[in-house]
């Protein structure tokens, strides 16, 4: 399209339809009343695949159309960047792989990519198995007849131990795990509240929330710099490679390695990807599988057939095909990364609508994963929809639990392998059932967290 024609199309394009709201405030009251997920779902069904949400002076553009998702995350990604919208997240992760842009991001990605190759992840599988085995043995020693666990807390603890051992080669210990895990949860909750607020008090002002956030960040910094110092001291004597040791070896085109502050930012990002999101994937798995015993039985049969009573190995993971379908379906309905945000650099036309410079576009996976054009009976939990025959021909941009395009999460394979190992070993060792109570609903913070405790009763299998 020639420049004059493109300019005319841009000029003629209408703005996306506007979600319910009030003058000046926009949809702030509606969001407070219904919650982000319920409100977006309601307005999507009313307005269509692209619509505006006004939050005071900020304009969000929610996108559920795969065509728009592809334009934002791939073909026109230079116009949709991680700008001011990520300033809150930068308080936690700093300028790292998650938040960098342009050439700086590309250099960092190339430095870190080898650490996340499938072969590198394959070498970490034994450590994932070892930590999961030790955790389950500890549970059994404490509860020889079975018992009750709060799934989210239990999975956060387990995945943090996996992260410590596989990513950093360091065992955190239970007390350290609890302290750092709580600091991470506090930081994410407080940063999420800041990102959803139209006005934020500067961090230098000592409000109770700001003080709590600074304490959480201080705790995490002390832990992370301690991890880095230990890794540097042990590196020459470390026989087993970890992702952190690989990052210590990484060099940019000028032969420079990462400084400790740069490593700190990447370690925090690894915590987010390898700990928080994987724990949520498993927690949501309990809520869905607890209502589908037939799926659990099919999973267990596959695990018993493939593993024959032994612990899993790297070679077993590709053979657990139905278990992987279950993980994919959990991610479809309850993806921990429920949306990805980008700041619009220049005016553009997206799915026939005008997007203005400064608008925050929001490809919402929670909506796209339920689009009836791409998913039959979309609200039903059905792992068979990811069988090869049913997946063939589906638009790839209708499913993006780890984002898509060049900035797809670098740790996606790590998370998928870890989830399959944990689920397989849980199925081998115990039977689980949800304890009746208020159903956990999705709460769209930075990650998709349950609104209620997920209490599970477990009994050890013979």
Short mmCIF file of N, CA, C and O in Angstrom, two decimals, residues 151-252:
data_model
loop_
_atom_site.label_atom_id
_atom_site.label_comp_id
_atom_site.label_asym_id
_atom_site.label_seq_id
_atom_site.Cartn_x
_atom_site.Cartn_y
_atom_site.Cartn_z
N UNK A 151 -2.59 -26.19 47.86
CA UNK A 151 -1.84 -26.49 46.64
C UNK A 151 -0.92 -25.35 46.21
O UNK A 151 0.22 -25.60 45.80
N UNK A 152 -1.40 -24.11 46.29
CA UNK A 152 -0.58 -23.01 45.79
C UNK A 152 0.70 -22.86 46.62
O UNK A 152 1.80 -22.75 46.08
N UNK A 153 0.55 -22.89 47.95
CA UNK A 153 1.73 -22.78 48.81
C UNK A 153 2.67 -23.96 48.58
O UNK A 153 3.91 -23.78 48.47
N UNK A 154 2.11 -25.17 48.48
CA UNK A 154 2.94 -26.36 48.28
C UNK A 154 3.69 -26.32 46.96
O UNK A 154 4.87 -26.67 46.88
N UNK A 155 3.01 -25.87 45.90
CA UNK A 155 3.66 -25.83 44.59
C UNK A 155 4.69 -24.69 44.51
O UNK A 155 5.72 -24.82 43.87
N UNK A 156 4.41 -23.56 45.17
CA UNK A 156 5.40 -22.48 45.21
C UNK A 156 6.68 -22.96 45.90
O UNK A 156 7.80 -22.68 45.44
N UNK A 157 6.52 -23.69 47.01
CA UNK A 157 7.68 -24.20 47.73
C UNK A 157 8.47 -25.19 46.88
O UNK A 157 9.70 -25.13 46.78
N UNK A 158 7.74 -26.11 46.24
CA UNK A 158 8.40 -27.13 45.41
C UNK A 158 9.13 -26.49 44.24
O UNK A 158 10.30 -26.79 43.97
N UNK A 159 8.47 -25.60 43.51
CA UNK A 159 9.10 -25.02 42.33
C UNK A 159 10.26 -24.10 42.70
O UNK A 159 11.22 -23.98 41.93
N UNK A 160 10.19 -23.45 43.86
CA UNK A 160 11.32 -22.63 44.29
C UNK A 160 12.54 -23.51 44.59
O UNK A 160 13.67 -23.15 44.27
N UNK A 161 12.30 -24.68 45.17
CA UNK A 161 13.41 -25.60 45.42
C UNK A 161 13.98 -26.12 44.09
O UNK A 161 15.20 -26.28 43.95
N UNK A 162 13.11 -26.38 43.12
CA UNK A 162 13.58 -26.80 41.80
C UNK A 162 14.43 -25.71 41.16
O UNK A 162 15.50 -25.97 40.60
N UNK A 163 13.95 -24.47 41.26
CA UNK A 163 14.71 -23.34 40.70
C UNK A 163 16.08 -23.25 41.36
O UNK A 163 17.11 -23.08 40.68
N UNK A 164 16.11 -23.35 42.69
CA UNK A 164 17.39 -23.25 43.38
C UNK A 164 18.38 -24.29 42.93
O UNK A 164 19.56 -24.00 42.68
N UNK A 165 17.92 -25.52 42.80
CA UNK A 165 18.82 -26.62 42.46
C UNK A 165 19.21 -26.61 40.98
O UNK A 165 20.38 -26.78 40.63
N UNK A 166 18.23 -26.41 40.09
CA UNK A 166 18.51 -26.54 38.66
C UNK A 166 19.09 -25.27 38.06
O UNK A 166 20.01 -25.34 37.24
N UNK A 167 18.57 -24.12 38.44
CA UNK A 167 19.04 -22.88 37.84
C UNK A 167 20.33 -22.38 38.49
O UNK A 167 21.19 -21.80 37.83
N UNK A 168 20.45 -22.60 39.82
CA UNK A 168 21.55 -21.98 40.54
C UNK A 168 22.48 -22.99 41.22
O UNK A 168 23.51 -22.60 41.76
N UNK A 169 22.09 -24.27 41.24
CA UNK A 169 22.93 -25.28 41.86
C UNK A 169 23.06 -25.11 43.35
O UNK A 169 24.06 -25.51 43.95
N UNK A 170 22.05 -24.51 43.98
CA UNK A 170 22.10 -24.23 45.41
C UNK A 170 20.80 -24.67 46.07
O UNK A 170 19.72 -24.36 45.57
N UNK A 171 20.92 -25.38 47.16
CA UNK A 171 19.75 -25.79 47.92
C UNK A 171 19.39 -24.68 48.90
O UNK A 171 20.20 -24.29 49.74
N UNK A 172 18.17 -24.16 48.81
CA UNK A 172 17.78 -23.02 49.62
C UNK A 172 17.47 -23.39 51.07
O UNK A 172 17.67 -22.61 51.98
N UNK A 173 16.91 -24.57 51.28
CA UNK A 173 16.45 -24.93 52.61
C UNK A 173 15.04 -24.40 52.83
O UNK A 173 14.63 -23.38 52.25
N UNK A 174 14.29 -25.07 53.69
CA UNK A 174 12.86 -24.77 53.82
C UNK A 174 12.59 -23.37 54.36
O UNK A 174 11.73 -22.65 53.87
N UNK A 175 13.35 -22.96 55.38
CA UNK A 175 13.13 -21.63 55.95
C UNK A 175 13.45 -20.54 54.94
O UNK A 175 12.70 -19.58 54.78
N UNK A 176 14.57 -20.69 54.24
CA UNK A 176 14.97 -19.72 53.22
C UNK A 176 13.94 -19.69 52.09
O UNK A 176 13.60 -18.62 51.57
N UNK A 177 13.43 -20.87 51.72
CA UNK A 177 12.43 -20.96 50.67
C UNK A 177 11.17 -20.20 51.04
O UNK A 177 10.60 -19.45 50.25
N UNK A 178 10.73 -20.36 52.29
CA UNK A 178 9.51 -19.69 52.76
C UNK A 178 9.70 -18.17 52.75
O UNK A 178 8.82 -17.43 52.29
N UNK A 179 10.84 -17.69 53.24
CA UNK A 179 11.10 -16.25 53.31
C UNK A 179 11.15 -15.62 51.92
O UNK A 179 10.50 -14.60 51.65
N UNK A 180 11.94 -16.21 51.03
CA UNK A 180 12.09 -15.63 49.70
C UNK A 180 10.80 -15.78 48.90
O UNK A 180 10.43 -14.88 48.13
N UNK A 181 10.12 -16.91 49.07
CA UNK A 181 8.85 -17.10 48.36
C UNK A 181 7.82 -16.06 48.77
O UNK A 181 7.09 -15.52 47.93
N UNK A 182 7.76 -15.74 50.09
CA UNK A 182 6.83 -14.73 50.56
C UNK A 182 7.20 -13.35 50.03
O UNK A 182 6.33 -12.56 49.63
N UNK A 183 8.49 -13.05 50.00
CA UNK A 183 8.94 -11.75 49.47
C UNK A 183 8.56 -11.62 47.99
O UNK A 183 8.12 -10.55 47.54
N UNK A 184 8.72 -12.69 47.24
CA UNK A 184 8.38 -12.67 45.83
C UNK A 184 6.87 -12.46 45.64
O UNK A 184 6.44 -11.65 44.81
N UNK A 185 6.06 -13.18 46.43
CA UNK A 185 4.60 -13.03 46.33
C UNK A 185 4.17 -11.62 46.69
O UNK A 185 3.30 -11.02 46.03
N UNK A 186 4.77 -11.07 47.77
CA UNK A 186 4.42 -9.70 48.19
C UNK A 186 4.77 -8.70 47.09
O UNK A 186 3.97 -7.80 46.77
N UNK A 187 5.96 -8.83 46.52
CA UNK A 187 6.38 -7.90 45.48
C UNK A 187 5.44 -7.95 44.28
O UNK A 187 5.04 -6.90 43.76
N UNK A 188 5.08 -9.15 43.84
CA UNK A 188 4.20 -9.27 42.68
C UNK A 188 2.82 -8.68 42.96
O UNK A 188 2.24 -8.00 42.11
N UNK A 189 2.28 -8.94 44.15
CA UNK A 189 0.95 -8.42 44.48
C UNK A 189 0.96 -6.89 44.53
O UNK A 189 0.05 -6.22 44.02
N UNK A 190 1.98 -6.32 45.14
CA UNK A 190 2.06 -4.87 45.27
C UNK A 190 2.33 -4.19 43.92
O UNK A 190 1.76 -3.13 43.62
N UNK A 191 3.18 -4.79 43.10
CA UNK A 191 3.44 -4.23 41.77
C UNK A 191 2.21 -4.34 40.89
O UNK A 191 1.95 -3.46 40.07
N UNK A 192 1.45 -5.41 41.05
CA UNK A 192 0.22 -5.56 40.28
C UNK A 192 -0.77 -4.46 40.65
O UNK A 192 -1.42 -3.86 39.78
N UNK A 193 -0.89 -4.17 41.94
CA UNK A 193 -1.78 -3.10 42.39
C UNK A 193 -1.34 -1.75 41.82
O UNK A 193 -2.18 -0.93 41.41
N UNK A 194 -0.03 -1.52 41.74
CA UNK A 194 0.47 -0.27 41.16
C UNK A 194 0.15 -0.20 39.67
O UNK A 194 -0.23 0.85 39.15
N UNK A 195 0.28 -1.31 38.95
CA UNK A 195 0.04 -1.30 37.51
C UNK A 195 -1.43 -1.09 37.18
O UNK A 195 -1.76 -0.57 36.12
N UNK A 196 -2.33 -1.50 38.10
CA UNK A 196 -3.77 -1.35 37.86
C UNK A 196 -4.31 -0.02 38.37
O UNK A 196 -5.49 0.27 38.18
N UNK A 197 -3.46 0.76 39.02
CA UNK A 197 -3.91 2.04 39.56
C UNK A 197 -3.64 3.16 38.57
O UNK A 197 -2.61 3.17 37.88
N UNK A 198 -4.57 4.11 38.49
CA UNK A 198 -4.37 5.24 37.57
C UNK A 198 -3.41 6.27 38.16
O UNK A 198 -2.83 7.07 37.44
N UNK A 199 -3.22 6.27 39.49
CA UNK A 199 -2.30 7.20 40.15
C UNK A 199 -1.49 6.41 41.17
O UNK A 199 -2.06 5.67 41.99
N UNK A 200 -0.15 6.55 41.12
CA UNK A 200 0.71 5.86 42.07
C UNK A 200 1.55 6.85 42.85
O UNK A 200 2.10 7.80 42.28
N UNK A 201 1.66 6.61 44.16
CA UNK A 201 2.53 7.43 45.00
C UNK A 201 3.97 7.01 44.71
O UNK A 201 4.28 5.82 44.67
N UNK A 202 4.88 7.97 44.43
CA UNK A 202 6.29 7.60 44.18
C UNK A 202 6.85 6.72 45.29
O UNK A 202 6.48 6.86 46.47
N UNK A 203 7.74 5.83 44.91
CA UNK A 203 8.26 4.84 45.85
C UNK A 203 9.04 5.48 47.00
O UNK A 203 9.17 4.89 48.08
N UNK A 204 9.55 6.70 46.78
CA UNK A 204 10.32 7.37 47.84
C UNK A 204 9.42 7.85 48.98
O UNK A 204 9.90 8.11 50.09
N UNK A 205 8.12 7.96 48.73
CA UNK A 205 7.18 8.37 49.79
C UNK A 205 6.90 7.16 50.68
O UNK A 205 6.45 6.12 50.19
N UNK A 206 7.14 7.27 51.98
CA UNK A 206 7.06 6.09 52.86
C UNK A 206 5.64 5.69 53.27
O UNK A 206 5.32 5.63 54.46
N UNK A 207 4.79 5.41 52.30
CA UNK A 207 3.47 4.87 52.63
C UNK A 207 3.63 3.42 53.08
O UNK A 207 4.64 2.77 52.78
N UNK A 208 2.63 2.85 53.78
CA UNK A 208 2.74 1.45 54.22
C UNK A 208 2.98 0.48 53.06
O UNK A 208 3.81 -0.43 53.17
N UNK A 209 2.30 0.68 51.94
CA UNK A 209 2.48 -0.22 50.79
C UNK A 209 3.87 -0.06 50.18
O UNK A 209 4.51 -1.05 49.80
N UNK A 210 4.34 1.18 50.08
CA UNK A 210 5.68 1.41 49.53
C UNK A 210 6.74 0.79 50.43
O UNK A 210 7.73 0.21 49.95
N UNK A 211 6.57 0.92 51.73
CA UNK A 211 7.53 0.34 52.67
C UNK A 211 7.54 -1.19 52.56
O UNK A 211 8.59 -1.82 52.61
N UNK A 212 6.36 -1.76 52.42
CA UNK A 212 6.27 -3.21 52.28
C UNK A 212 6.93 -3.68 51.00
O UNK A 212 7.64 -4.69 50.98
N UNK A 213 6.72 -2.93 49.91
CA UNK A 213 7.34 -3.29 48.63
C UNK A 213 8.86 -3.19 48.73
O UNK A 213 9.59 -4.07 48.26
N UNK A 214 9.36 -2.12 49.35
CA UNK A 214 10.81 -1.95 49.46
C UNK A 214 11.43 -3.05 50.33
O UNK A 214 12.54 -3.51 50.05
N UNK A 215 10.71 -3.48 51.37
CA UNK A 215 11.21 -4.59 52.19
C UNK A 215 11.29 -5.88 51.38
O UNK A 215 12.27 -6.63 51.48
N UNK A 216 10.26 -6.14 50.57
CA UNK A 216 10.27 -7.35 49.75
C UNK A 216 11.41 -7.32 48.74
O UNK A 216 12.12 -8.31 48.55
N UNK A 217 11.61 -6.16 48.09
CA UNK A 217 12.69 -6.04 47.11
C UNK A 217 14.06 -6.17 47.77
O UNK A 217 14.98 -6.77 47.21
N UNK A 218 14.19 -5.63 48.99
CA UNK A 218 15.46 -5.74 49.72
C UNK A 218 15.76 -7.20 50.05
O UNK A 218 16.90 -7.68 49.90
N UNK A 219 14.73 -7.93 50.48
CA UNK A 219 14.91 -9.36 50.79
C UNK A 219 15.34 -10.13 49.55
O UNK A 219 16.26 -10.97 49.60
N UNK A 220 14.70 -9.84 48.42
CA UNK A 220 15.05 -10.54 47.18
C UNK A 220 16.45 -10.17 46.72
O UNK A 220 17.21 -11.04 46.26
N UNK A 221 16.82 -8.91 46.83
CA UNK A 221 18.17 -8.49 46.43
C UNK A 221 19.23 -9.20 47.26
O UNK A 221 20.24 -9.68 46.74
N UNK A 222 19.02 -9.26 48.58
CA UNK A 222 19.99 -9.94 49.44
C UNK A 222 20.14 -11.40 49.05
O UNK A 222 21.25 -11.95 49.00
N UNK A 223 19.01 -12.05 48.76
CA UNK A 223 19.05 -13.45 48.37
C UNK A 223 19.77 -13.63 47.03
O UNK A 223 20.65 -14.48 46.89
N UNK A 224 19.41 -12.80 46.05
CA UNK A 224 19.95 -12.97 44.69
C UNK A 224 21.44 -12.66 44.64
O UNK A 224 22.22 -13.42 44.05
N UNK A 225 21.87 -11.58 45.26
CA UNK A 225 23.30 -11.27 45.24
C UNK A 225 24.10 -12.33 46.01
O UNK A 225 25.25 -12.61 45.67
N UNK A 226 23.47 -12.92 47.02
CA UNK A 226 24.11 -14.04 47.71
C UNK A 226 24.28 -15.25 46.81
O UNK A 226 25.32 -15.92 46.81
N UNK A 227 23.24 -15.54 46.01
CA UNK A 227 23.29 -16.64 45.05
C UNK A 227 24.42 -16.42 44.04
O UNK A 227 25.19 -17.32 43.72
N UNK A 228 24.51 -15.18 43.53
CA UNK A 228 25.53 -14.86 42.52
C UNK A 228 26.93 -14.98 43.12
O UNK A 228 27.84 -15.55 42.50
N UNK A 229 27.11 -14.47 44.33
CA UNK A 229 28.43 -14.55 44.97
C UNK A 229 28.84 -16.00 45.18
O UNK A 229 30.00 -16.39 44.93
N UNK A 230 27.90 -16.83 45.63
CA UNK A 230 28.20 -18.24 45.83
C UNK A 230 28.55 -18.92 44.51
O UNK A 230 29.49 -19.71 44.43
N UNK A 231 27.79 -18.59 43.47
CA UNK A 231 28.04 -19.20 42.16
C UNK A 231 29.41 -18.80 41.61
O UNK A 231 30.12 -19.64 41.04
N UNK A 232 29.78 -17.54 41.78
CA UNK A 232 31.10 -17.11 41.29
C UNK A 232 32.21 -17.83 42.06
O UNK A 232 33.24 -18.22 41.49
N UNK A 233 32.02 -18.00 43.37
CA UNK A 233 33.05 -18.64 44.19
C UNK A 233 33.18 -20.12 43.86
O UNK A 233 34.28 -20.68 43.91
N UNK A 234 32.05 -20.76 43.52
CA UNK A 234 32.05 -22.20 43.27
C UNK A 234 32.29 -22.56 41.82
O UNK A 234 32.53 -23.71 41.51
N UNK A 235 32.21 -21.58 40.94
CA UNK A 235 32.17 -21.88 39.51
C UNK A 235 33.32 -22.76 39.05
O UNK A 235 33.12 -23.72 38.29
N UNK A 236 34.53 -22.48 39.51
CA UNK A 236 35.67 -23.26 39.04
C UNK A 236 35.64 -24.69 39.54
O UNK A 236 36.32 -25.56 39.00
N UNK A 237 34.86 -24.93 40.59
CA UNK A 237 34.83 -26.26 41.17
C UNK A 237 33.52 -26.99 40.87
O UNK A 237 33.33 -28.11 41.32
N UNK A 238 32.65 -26.35 40.15
CA UNK A 238 31.32 -26.91 39.91
C UNK A 238 31.35 -27.88 38.74
O UNK A 238 31.60 -27.49 37.61
N UNK A 239 31.10 -29.16 39.03
CA UNK A 239 31.13 -30.17 37.97
C UNK A 239 29.81 -30.20 37.21
O UNK A 239 29.79 -30.52 36.02
N UNK A 240 28.71 -29.87 37.90
CA UNK A 240 27.40 -29.96 37.26
C UNK A 240 26.98 -28.58 36.75
O UNK A 240 26.90 -27.64 37.53
N UNK A 241 26.70 -28.45 35.47
CA UNK A 241 26.31 -27.14 34.94
C UNK A 241 24.92 -26.72 35.41
O UNK A 241 24.04 -27.56 35.59
N UNK A 242 24.73 -25.45 35.62
CA UNK A 242 23.42 -24.87 35.92
C UNK A 242 23.20 -23.73 34.94
O UNK A 242 24.11 -23.27 34.26
N UNK A 243 21.98 -23.23 34.90
CA UNK A 243 21.70 -22.10 34.02
C UNK A 243 22.50 -20.87 34.47
O UNK A 243 22.96 -20.08 33.64
N UNK A 244 22.69 -20.71 35.78
CA UNK A 244 23.47 -19.56 36.24
C UNK A 244 24.93 -19.70 35.84
O UNK A 244 25.56 -18.72 35.42
N UNK A 245 25.50 -20.91 35.92
CA UNK A 245 26.89 -21.09 35.50
C UNK A 245 27.04 -20.80 34.00
O UNK A 245 28.06 -20.27 33.56
N UNK A 246 26.00 -21.16 33.23
CA UNK A 246 26.03 -20.85 31.80
C UNK A 246 25.98 -19.33 31.57
O UNK A 246 26.66 -18.81 30.68
N UNK A 247 25.19 -18.62 32.39
CA UNK A 247 25.12 -17.16 32.27
C UNK A 247 26.45 -16.52 32.69
O UNK A 247 26.86 -15.51 32.12
N UNK A 248 27.12 -17.12 33.66
CA UNK A 248 28.42 -16.59 34.06
C UNK A 248 29.44 -16.72 32.93
O UNK A 248 30.37 -15.93 32.82
N UNK A 249 29.26 -17.72 32.08
CA UNK A 249 30.17 -17.93 30.94
C UNK A 249 29.80 -17.09 29.71
O UNK A 249 30.60 -16.96 28.78
N UNK A 250 28.55 -16.58 29.68
CA UNK A 250 28.06 -15.90 28.48
C UNK A 250 28.83 -14.61 28.23
O UNK A 250 29.21 -13.89 29.16
N UNK A 251 29.06 -14.31 26.93
CA UNK A 251 29.79 -13.10 26.54
C UNK A 251 29.03 -12.39 25.43
O UNK A 251 28.41 -13.02 24.57
N UNK A 252 29.09 -11.05 25.44
CA UNK A 252 28.49 -10.29 24.36
C UNK A 252 29.48 -10.23 23.18
O UNK A 252 30.61 -10.76 23.28
#
